[in-house]
Amino acid sequence: MTDAARWKATVYVGGLASVVTIRNLHDAFIPFGEIADITLPKNDAPNATEPHRGFAYVEFEDAEDAKEAIDNMDQSELFGRVLKVSAAKPPKSAEEGLGSKTAIWEQEGWLAEHNVSEEDRAAAAAGAKGTVNDDRPEDPMQGLEGLDVAGPKPE
């Protein structure tokens, strides 16, 4: 299964009580289809007392099963807590975006969005040389000679 297909078949389950285990999640989500994997991220903080971070990812074998689980389990209750069940989003790449260690203009996505064509460059160069016919005067400061004194006009 490709990564894109895997993420379509994965649901995010948030709002989990600290007593919830992988077995509890398996039992709660198995009615909707075959489960390929359940990930319950552990809390990495050294002084953490909670066994997990309060959310999980449940990956189904089929994307339709994931949609069925979202429709039926969102806003349901498990161990006294209301669950938030939604489609899982793929993780952001560490090489892209503002948190990356690469300059934004060196990233593929930014280049594709902000690429300037040769035709646009030629038009900009022609505009800078004054070859574009406008009704503007050549010197933008022309006609402003008497405006160098501040205050009211003397009579």
Short mmCIF file of N, CA and C in Angstrom, two decimals:
data_model
loop_
_atom_site.label_atom_id
_atom_site.label_comp_id
_atom_site.label_asym_id
_atom_site.label_seq_id
_atom_site.Cartn_x
_atom_site.Cartn_y
_atom_site.Cartn_z
N MET A 1 0.85 -1.17 0.00
CA MET A 1 0.00 0.00 0.00
C MET A 1 0.90 1.24 0.00
N THR A 2 0.59 2.20 -0.84
CA THR A 2 1.40 3.41 -0.91
C THR A 2 1.15 4.28 0.33
N ASP A 3 2.04 5.23 0.55
CA ASP A 3 1.89 6.11 1.71
C ASP A 3 0.59 6.90 1.65
N ALA A 4 0.25 7.40 0.45
CA ALA A 4 -0.99 8.18 0.31
C ALA A 4 -2.20 7.31 0.63
N ALA A 5 -2.20 6.09 0.16
CA ALA A 5 -3.32 5.19 0.44
C ALA A 5 -3.38 4.82 1.92
N ARG A 6 -2.22 4.69 2.54
CA ARG A 6 -2.17 4.37 3.97
C ARG A 6 -2.77 5.51 4.79
N TRP A 7 -2.45 6.76 4.42
CA TRP A 7 -2.99 7.88 5.19
C TRP A 7 -4.49 8.03 4.97
N LYS A 8 -5.01 7.63 3.82
CA LYS A 8 -6.45 7.67 3.59
C LYS A 8 -7.18 6.63 4.43
N ALA A 9 -6.47 5.56 4.78
CA ALA A 9 -7.07 4.49 5.56
C ALA A 9 -6.76 4.62 7.05
N THR A 10 -6.20 5.76 7.47
CA THR A 10 -5.81 5.97 8.87
C THR A 10 -6.69 7.05 9.48
N VAL A 11 -7.13 6.81 10.72
CA VAL A 11 -7.93 7.79 11.43
C VAL A 11 -7.17 8.26 12.67
N TYR A 12 -7.37 9.53 12.99
CA TYR A 12 -6.83 10.12 14.21
C TYR A 12 -7.90 9.99 15.29
N VAL A 13 -7.51 9.54 16.46
CA VAL A 13 -8.43 9.40 17.58
C VAL A 13 -7.88 10.26 18.72
N GLY A 14 -8.55 11.36 19.03
CA GLY A 14 -8.09 12.26 20.08
C GLY A 14 -9.02 12.25 21.28
N GLY A 15 -8.53 12.79 22.39
CA GLY A 15 -9.32 12.87 23.61
C GLY A 15 -9.34 11.58 24.40
N LEU A 16 -8.29 10.79 24.28
CA LEU A 16 -8.26 9.50 24.97
C LEU A 16 -7.94 9.66 26.45
N ALA A 17 -8.62 8.87 27.27
CA ALA A 17 -8.32 8.83 28.70
C ALA A 17 -6.98 8.12 28.90
N SER A 18 -6.33 8.40 30.02
CA SER A 18 -5.01 7.81 30.26
C SER A 18 -5.05 6.31 30.47
N VAL A 19 -6.22 5.74 30.79
CA VAL A 19 -6.32 4.30 31.01
C VAL A 19 -6.50 3.51 29.73
N VAL A 20 -6.70 4.19 28.60
CA VAL A 20 -6.93 3.51 27.32
C VAL A 20 -5.65 2.82 26.86
N THR A 21 -5.80 1.58 26.38
CA THR A 21 -4.67 0.81 25.86
C THR A 21 -4.91 0.50 24.39
N ILE A 22 -3.89 -0.05 23.76
CA ILE A 22 -4.03 -0.46 22.35
C ILE A 22 -5.13 -1.51 22.23
N ARG A 23 -5.22 -2.40 23.20
CA ARG A 23 -6.26 -3.44 23.17
C ARG A 23 -7.66 -2.82 23.21
N ASN A 24 -7.84 -1.79 24.07
CA ASN A 24 -9.14 -1.11 24.14
C ASN A 24 -9.50 -0.47 22.79
N LEU A 25 -8.52 0.18 22.17
CA LEU A 25 -8.76 0.80 20.87
C LEU A 25 -9.09 -0.24 19.82
N HIS A 26 -8.38 -1.35 19.84
CA HIS A 26 -8.64 -2.43 18.88
C HIS A 26 -10.07 -2.92 19.04
N ASP A 27 -10.49 -3.14 20.27
CA ASP A 27 -11.85 -3.63 20.52
C ASP A 27 -12.91 -2.61 20.10
N ALA A 28 -12.61 -1.33 20.25
CA ALA A 28 -13.59 -0.29 19.92
C ALA A 28 -13.72 -0.09 18.41
N PHE A 29 -12.62 -0.28 17.66
CA PHE A 29 -12.63 0.02 16.23
C PHE A 29 -12.73 -1.21 15.33
N ILE A 30 -12.63 -2.40 15.85
CA ILE A 30 -12.69 -3.61 15.01
C ILE A 30 -14.06 -3.80 14.34
N PRO A 31 -15.17 -3.31 14.89
CA PRO A 31 -16.45 -3.50 14.18
C PRO A 31 -16.51 -2.82 12.81
N PHE A 32 -15.62 -1.89 12.54
CA PHE A 32 -15.69 -1.14 11.28
C PHE A 32 -14.83 -1.74 10.18
N GLY A 33 -13.98 -2.70 10.49
CA GLY A 33 -13.16 -3.35 9.47
C GLY A 33 -11.85 -3.85 10.04
N GLU A 34 -11.10 -4.51 9.18
CA GLU A 34 -9.80 -5.06 9.59
C GLU A 34 -8.82 -3.94 9.91
N ILE A 35 -8.18 -4.04 11.05
CA ILE A 35 -7.22 -3.04 11.50
C ILE A 35 -5.82 -3.51 11.15
N ALA A 36 -5.06 -2.66 10.46
CA ALA A 36 -3.69 -2.99 10.08
C ALA A 36 -2.71 -2.64 11.20
N ASP A 37 -2.93 -1.48 11.85
CA ASP A 37 -1.98 -1.05 12.87
C ASP A 37 -2.64 -0.01 13.77
N ILE A 38 -2.22 0.02 15.03
CA ILE A 38 -2.65 1.04 15.98
C ILE A 38 -1.40 1.64 16.60
N THR A 39 -1.30 2.97 16.54
CA THR A 39 -0.16 3.66 17.13
C THR A 39 -0.66 4.55 18.25
N LEU A 40 -0.12 4.35 19.44
CA LEU A 40 -0.47 5.13 20.62
C LEU A 40 0.81 5.80 21.10
N PRO A 41 1.09 7.04 20.62
CA PRO A 41 2.38 7.68 20.92
C PRO A 41 2.59 7.88 22.42
N LYS A 42 3.78 7.53 22.87
CA LYS A 42 4.16 7.68 24.27
C LYS A 42 4.58 9.12 24.54
N ASN A 43 4.47 9.53 25.78
CA ASN A 43 4.88 10.86 26.20
C ASN A 43 6.40 10.84 26.40
N ASP A 44 7.13 11.71 25.67
CA ASP A 44 8.58 11.72 25.72
C ASP A 44 9.15 12.53 26.87
N ALA A 45 8.34 13.32 27.53
CA ALA A 45 8.84 14.16 28.61
C ALA A 45 9.38 13.28 29.75
N PRO A 46 10.53 13.64 30.32
CA PRO A 46 11.13 12.78 31.35
C PRO A 46 10.30 12.70 32.63
N ASN A 47 9.54 13.73 32.96
CA ASN A 47 8.74 13.71 34.18
C ASN A 47 7.27 13.41 33.93
N ALA A 48 6.95 12.84 32.80
CA ALA A 48 5.56 12.55 32.44
C ALA A 48 5.04 11.36 33.24
N THR A 49 3.82 11.52 33.74
CA THR A 49 3.20 10.43 34.49
C THR A 49 2.16 9.71 33.66
N GLU A 50 1.74 10.31 32.55
CA GLU A 50 0.73 9.69 31.68
C GLU A 50 1.39 8.61 30.82
N PRO A 51 0.69 7.50 30.58
CA PRO A 51 1.28 6.42 29.75
C PRO A 51 1.34 6.75 28.27
N HIS A 52 0.49 7.68 27.80
CA HIS A 52 0.50 8.08 26.39
C HIS A 52 0.09 9.54 26.29
N ARG A 53 0.09 10.08 25.07
CA ARG A 53 -0.13 11.51 24.86
C ARG A 53 -1.59 11.90 24.68
N GLY A 54 -2.51 10.96 24.77
CA GLY A 54 -3.94 11.29 24.70
C GLY A 54 -4.54 11.17 23.32
N PHE A 55 -3.77 10.66 22.35
CA PHE A 55 -4.32 10.44 21.02
C PHE A 55 -3.70 9.19 20.43
N ALA A 56 -4.30 8.71 19.34
CA ALA A 56 -3.81 7.50 18.68
C ALA A 56 -4.12 7.58 17.19
N TYR A 57 -3.46 6.73 16.44
CA TYR A 57 -3.74 6.56 15.02
C TYR A 57 -4.15 5.10 14.81
N VAL A 58 -5.29 4.93 14.16
CA VAL A 58 -5.78 3.58 13.85
C VAL A 58 -5.77 3.45 12.33
N GLU A 59 -4.97 2.50 11.84
CA GLU A 59 -4.87 2.28 10.39
C GLU A 59 -5.68 1.05 10.01
N PHE A 60 -6.61 1.26 9.10
CA PHE A 60 -7.45 0.17 8.61
C PHE A 60 -6.87 -0.40 7.32
N GLU A 61 -7.31 -1.59 6.96
CA GLU A 61 -6.89 -2.21 5.71
C GLU A 61 -7.51 -1.50 4.51
N ASP A 62 -8.72 -0.94 4.70
CA ASP A 62 -9.45 -0.31 3.60
C ASP A 62 -9.86 1.11 3.99
N ALA A 63 -9.77 2.04 3.05
CA ALA A 63 -10.12 3.44 3.31
C ALA A 63 -11.61 3.60 3.63
N GLU A 64 -12.45 2.76 3.05
CA GLU A 64 -13.89 2.83 3.33
C GLU A 64 -14.17 2.48 4.79
N ASP A 65 -13.40 1.56 5.35
CA ASP A 65 -13.56 1.21 6.77
C ASP A 65 -13.20 2.41 7.65
N ALA A 66 -12.18 3.17 7.24
CA ALA A 66 -11.79 4.36 8.00
C ALA A 66 -12.91 5.40 7.99
N LYS A 67 -13.54 5.60 6.83
CA LYS A 67 -14.65 6.55 6.74
C LYS A 67 -15.81 6.10 7.63
N GLU A 68 -16.07 4.81 7.64
CA GLU A 68 -17.14 4.26 8.47
C GLU A 68 -16.83 4.49 9.95
N ALA A 69 -15.58 4.32 10.35
CA ALA A 69 -15.18 4.53 11.74
C ALA A 69 -15.33 6.00 12.13
N ILE A 70 -14.95 6.91 11.22
CA ILE A 70 -15.09 8.34 11.50
C ILE A 70 -16.56 8.70 11.68
N ASP A 71 -17.41 8.21 10.78
CA ASP A 71 -18.84 8.53 10.86
C ASP A 71 -19.47 8.03 12.15
N ASN A 72 -19.05 6.86 12.62
CA ASN A 72 -19.70 6.25 13.77
C ASN A 72 -19.05 6.56 15.11
N MET A 73 -17.75 6.85 15.13
CA MET A 73 -17.05 7.01 16.41
C MET A 73 -16.77 8.46 16.80
N ASP A 74 -16.88 9.41 15.86
CA ASP A 74 -16.63 10.80 16.21
C ASP A 74 -17.70 11.26 17.21
N GLN A 75 -17.26 11.92 18.27
CA GLN A 75 -18.11 12.42 19.36
C GLN A 75 -18.73 11.29 20.19
N SER A 76 -18.17 10.08 20.09
CA SER A 76 -18.65 9.00 20.95
C SER A 76 -17.84 9.02 22.25
N GLU A 77 -18.22 8.21 23.20
CA GLU A 77 -17.59 8.23 24.51
C GLU A 77 -16.83 6.93 24.75
N LEU A 78 -15.62 7.05 25.32
CA LEU A 78 -14.80 5.89 25.66
C LEU A 78 -14.12 6.19 26.99
N PHE A 79 -14.40 5.38 27.99
CA PHE A 79 -13.86 5.55 29.34
C PHE A 79 -14.16 6.95 29.89
N GLY A 80 -15.39 7.44 29.64
CA GLY A 80 -15.82 8.71 30.18
C GLY A 80 -15.31 9.94 29.44
N ARG A 81 -14.63 9.78 28.34
CA ARG A 81 -14.10 10.91 27.57
C ARG A 81 -14.73 10.90 26.17
N VAL A 82 -15.05 12.08 25.66
CA VAL A 82 -15.61 12.21 24.31
C VAL A 82 -14.46 12.16 23.31
N LEU A 83 -14.59 11.28 22.32
CA LEU A 83 -13.53 11.09 21.33
C LEU A 83 -13.69 12.04 20.16
N LYS A 84 -12.57 12.48 19.63
CA LYS A 84 -12.52 13.25 18.37
C LYS A 84 -11.89 12.30 17.36
N VAL A 85 -12.68 11.85 16.42
CA VAL A 85 -12.19 10.91 15.40
C VAL A 85 -12.30 11.60 14.05
N SER A 86 -11.15 11.70 13.36
CA SER A 86 -11.12 12.35 12.05
C SER A 86 -10.07 11.68 11.18
N ALA A 87 -10.07 12.05 9.91
CA ALA A 87 -9.07 11.51 8.99
C ALA A 87 -7.69 12.00 9.42
N ALA A 88 -6.73 11.13 9.42
CA ALA A 88 -5.37 11.49 9.81
C ALA A 88 -4.71 12.29 8.70
N LYS A 89 -3.92 13.28 9.09
CA LYS A 89 -3.18 14.07 8.12
C LYS A 89 -1.76 13.56 8.05
N PRO A 90 -1.19 13.48 6.84
CA PRO A 90 0.20 13.04 6.75
C PRO A 90 1.12 14.02 7.45
N PRO A 91 2.19 13.53 8.07
CA PRO A 91 3.10 14.43 8.76
C PRO A 91 3.79 15.37 7.78
N LYS A 92 4.07 16.58 8.25
CA LYS A 92 4.77 17.54 7.40
C LYS A 92 6.23 17.15 7.30
N SER A 93 6.78 17.38 6.14
CA SER A 93 8.18 17.05 5.91
C SER A 93 9.06 18.03 6.67
N ALA A 94 10.15 17.52 7.24
CA ALA A 94 11.09 18.38 7.96
C ALA A 94 11.90 19.23 6.99
N GLU A 95 11.88 18.89 5.70
CA GLU A 95 12.64 19.65 4.71
C GLU A 95 11.84 20.78 4.09
N GLU A 96 10.56 20.91 4.43
CA GLU A 96 9.75 21.95 3.81
C GLU A 96 9.08 22.81 4.87
N GLY A 97 8.78 24.03 4.49
CA GLY A 97 8.08 24.94 5.37
C GLY A 97 9.01 25.79 6.20
N LEU A 98 8.43 26.50 7.14
CA LEU A 98 9.19 27.45 7.93
C LEU A 98 10.09 26.78 8.97
N GLY A 99 9.81 25.55 9.34
CA GLY A 99 10.63 24.89 10.35
C GLY A 99 11.82 24.13 9.79
N SER A 100 12.04 24.21 8.50
CA SER A 100 13.11 23.42 7.90
C SER A 100 14.45 24.11 8.04
N LYS A 101 15.48 23.36 7.76
CA LYS A 101 16.83 23.89 7.83
C LYS A 101 17.32 24.38 6.46
N THR A 102 16.43 24.37 5.48
CA THR A 102 16.76 24.82 4.13
C THR A 102 16.07 26.16 3.88
N ALA A 103 16.76 27.05 3.19
CA ALA A 103 16.14 28.33 2.85
C ALA A 103 14.88 28.08 2.03
N ILE A 104 13.86 28.88 2.30
CA ILE A 104 12.55 28.63 1.67
C ILE A 104 12.61 28.73 0.16
N TRP A 105 13.47 29.60 -0.38
CA TRP A 105 13.54 29.74 -1.84
C TRP A 105 14.31 28.60 -2.49
N GLU A 106 14.93 27.73 -1.70
CA GLU A 106 15.61 26.56 -2.24
C GLU A 106 14.72 25.31 -2.21
N GLN A 107 13.53 25.43 -1.71
CA GLN A 107 12.63 24.30 -1.61
C GLN A 107 11.80 24.17 -2.88
N GLU A 108 11.54 22.95 -3.28
CA GLU A 108 10.83 22.66 -4.53
C GLU A 108 9.45 23.32 -4.59
N GLY A 109 8.69 23.22 -3.53
CA GLY A 109 7.34 23.76 -3.53
C GLY A 109 7.33 25.27 -3.70
N TRP A 110 8.25 25.95 -3.06
CA TRP A 110 8.32 27.41 -3.16
C TRP A 110 8.74 27.81 -4.57
N LEU A 111 9.71 27.10 -5.13
CA LEU A 111 10.16 27.40 -6.48
C LEU A 111 9.05 27.22 -7.50
N ALA A 112 8.29 26.16 -7.35
CA ALA A 112 7.21 25.92 -8.31
C ALA A 112 6.14 27.01 -8.22
N GLU A 113 5.91 27.51 -7.03
CA GLU A 113 4.87 28.52 -6.85
C GLU A 113 5.33 29.91 -7.27
N HIS A 114 6.61 30.22 -7.08
CA HIS A 114 7.11 31.57 -7.32
C HIS A 114 8.05 31.67 -8.54
N ASN A 115 8.04 30.69 -9.38
CA ASN A 115 8.92 30.70 -10.54
C ASN A 115 8.46 31.79 -11.53
N VAL A 116 9.41 32.55 -12.02
CA VAL A 116 9.11 33.61 -12.98
C VAL A 116 9.55 33.14 -14.36
N SER A 117 8.66 33.24 -15.33
CA SER A 117 8.99 32.78 -16.67
C SER A 117 9.90 33.77 -17.38
N GLU A 118 10.55 33.33 -18.43
CA GLU A 118 11.43 34.20 -19.22
C GLU A 118 10.65 35.34 -19.86
N GLU A 119 9.41 35.10 -20.24
CA GLU A 119 8.57 36.13 -20.83
C GLU A 119 8.31 37.26 -19.83
N ASP A 120 8.05 36.89 -18.56
CA ASP A 120 7.84 37.90 -17.54
C ASP A 120 9.11 38.69 -17.26
N ARG A 121 10.23 38.01 -17.26
CA ARG A 121 11.51 38.71 -17.04
C ARG A 121 11.78 39.71 -18.17
N ALA A 122 11.50 39.32 -19.42
CA ALA A 122 11.72 40.22 -20.56
C ALA A 122 10.81 41.44 -20.46
N ALA A 123 9.57 41.24 -20.05
CA ALA A 123 8.64 42.36 -19.91
C ALA A 123 9.09 43.30 -18.80
N ALA A 124 9.61 42.76 -17.71
CA ALA A 124 10.10 43.60 -16.62
C ALA A 124 11.32 44.38 -17.04
N ALA A 125 12.21 43.75 -17.79
CA ALA A 125 13.41 44.43 -18.27
C ALA A 125 13.04 45.54 -19.26
N ALA A 126 12.06 45.30 -20.12
CA ALA A 126 11.63 46.30 -21.08
C ALA A 126 10.99 47.48 -20.35
N GLY A 127 10.26 47.22 -19.29
CA GLY A 127 9.66 48.28 -18.51
C GLY A 127 10.70 49.13 -17.80
N ALA A 128 11.77 48.51 -17.36
CA ALA A 128 12.83 49.24 -16.67
C ALA A 128 13.60 50.14 -17.64
N LYS A 129 13.69 49.76 -18.90
CA LYS A 129 14.41 50.56 -19.89
C LYS A 129 13.55 51.68 -20.47
N GLY A 130 12.28 51.69 -20.15
CA GLY A 130 11.40 52.75 -20.64
C GLY A 130 10.87 52.48 -22.03
N THR A 131 10.91 51.26 -22.51
CA THR A 131 10.39 50.98 -23.85
C THR A 131 8.89 50.76 -23.86
N VAL A 132 8.30 50.65 -22.69
CA VAL A 132 6.86 50.47 -22.62
C VAL A 132 6.20 51.83 -22.76
N ASN A 133 5.21 51.95 -23.63
CA ASN A 133 4.53 53.23 -23.88
C ASN A 133 3.46 53.44 -22.82
N ASP A 134 3.69 54.41 -21.95
CA ASP A 134 2.71 54.81 -20.96
C ASP A 134 2.45 56.29 -21.14
N ASP A 135 1.42 56.78 -20.51
CA ASP A 135 1.13 58.20 -20.54
C ASP A 135 1.83 58.92 -19.38
N ARG A 136 2.73 58.23 -18.71
CA ARG A 136 3.46 58.85 -17.61
C ARG A 136 4.64 59.64 -18.15
N PRO A 137 5.04 60.73 -17.49
CA PRO A 137 6.24 61.46 -17.90
C PRO A 137 7.47 60.62 -17.62
N GLU A 138 8.55 60.91 -18.33
CA GLU A 138 9.80 60.17 -18.15
C GLU A 138 10.34 60.30 -16.73
N ASP A 139 10.34 61.53 -16.20
CA ASP A 139 10.88 61.78 -14.87
C ASP A 139 9.72 61.84 -13.89
N PRO A 140 9.66 60.94 -12.93
CA PRO A 140 8.55 60.96 -12.00
C PRO A 140 8.58 62.19 -11.08
N MET A 141 9.70 62.87 -10.99
CA MET A 141 9.80 64.06 -10.14
C MET A 141 9.47 65.35 -10.91
N GLN A 142 9.15 65.24 -12.20
CA GLN A 142 8.86 66.40 -13.02
C GLN A 142 7.59 67.09 -12.51
N GLY A 143 7.65 68.41 -12.36
CA GLY A 143 6.52 69.17 -11.90
C GLY A 143 6.47 69.33 -10.40
N LEU A 144 7.45 68.84 -9.67
CA LEU A 144 7.46 68.94 -8.22
C LEU A 144 8.50 69.94 -7.71
N GLU A 145 8.99 70.83 -8.59
CA GLU A 145 10.09 71.72 -8.23
C GLU A 145 9.73 72.66 -7.09
N GLY A 146 8.53 73.18 -7.03
CA GLY A 146 8.16 74.17 -6.03
C GLY A 146 7.70 73.57 -4.72
N LEU A 147 7.76 72.29 -4.57
CA LEU A 147 7.24 71.64 -3.36
C LEU A 147 8.32 71.35 -2.33
N ASP A 148 9.48 71.96 -2.43
CA ASP A 148 10.56 71.66 -1.50
C ASP A 148 10.50 72.52 -0.24
N VAL A 149 9.54 73.42 -0.12
CA VAL A 149 9.40 74.29 1.05
C VAL A 149 8.14 73.87 1.78
N ALA A 150 8.28 73.64 3.10
CA ALA A 150 7.14 73.23 3.89
C ALA A 150 6.38 74.44 4.40
N GLY A 151 5.15 74.27 4.73
CA GLY A 151 4.35 75.34 5.32
C GLY A 151 3.41 75.94 4.32
N PRO A 152 2.70 77.01 4.74
CA PRO A 152 1.72 77.63 3.84
C PRO A 152 2.42 78.39 2.72
N LYS A 153 1.72 78.52 1.63
CA LYS A 153 2.28 79.24 0.46
C LYS A 153 2.30 80.73 0.75
N PRO A 154 3.41 81.39 0.44
CA PRO A 154 3.44 82.85 0.62
C PRO A 154 2.58 83.54 -0.45
N GLU A 155 1.95 84.63 -0.11
CA GLU A 155 1.07 85.30 -1.06
C GLU A 155 1.73 86.42 -1.76
#
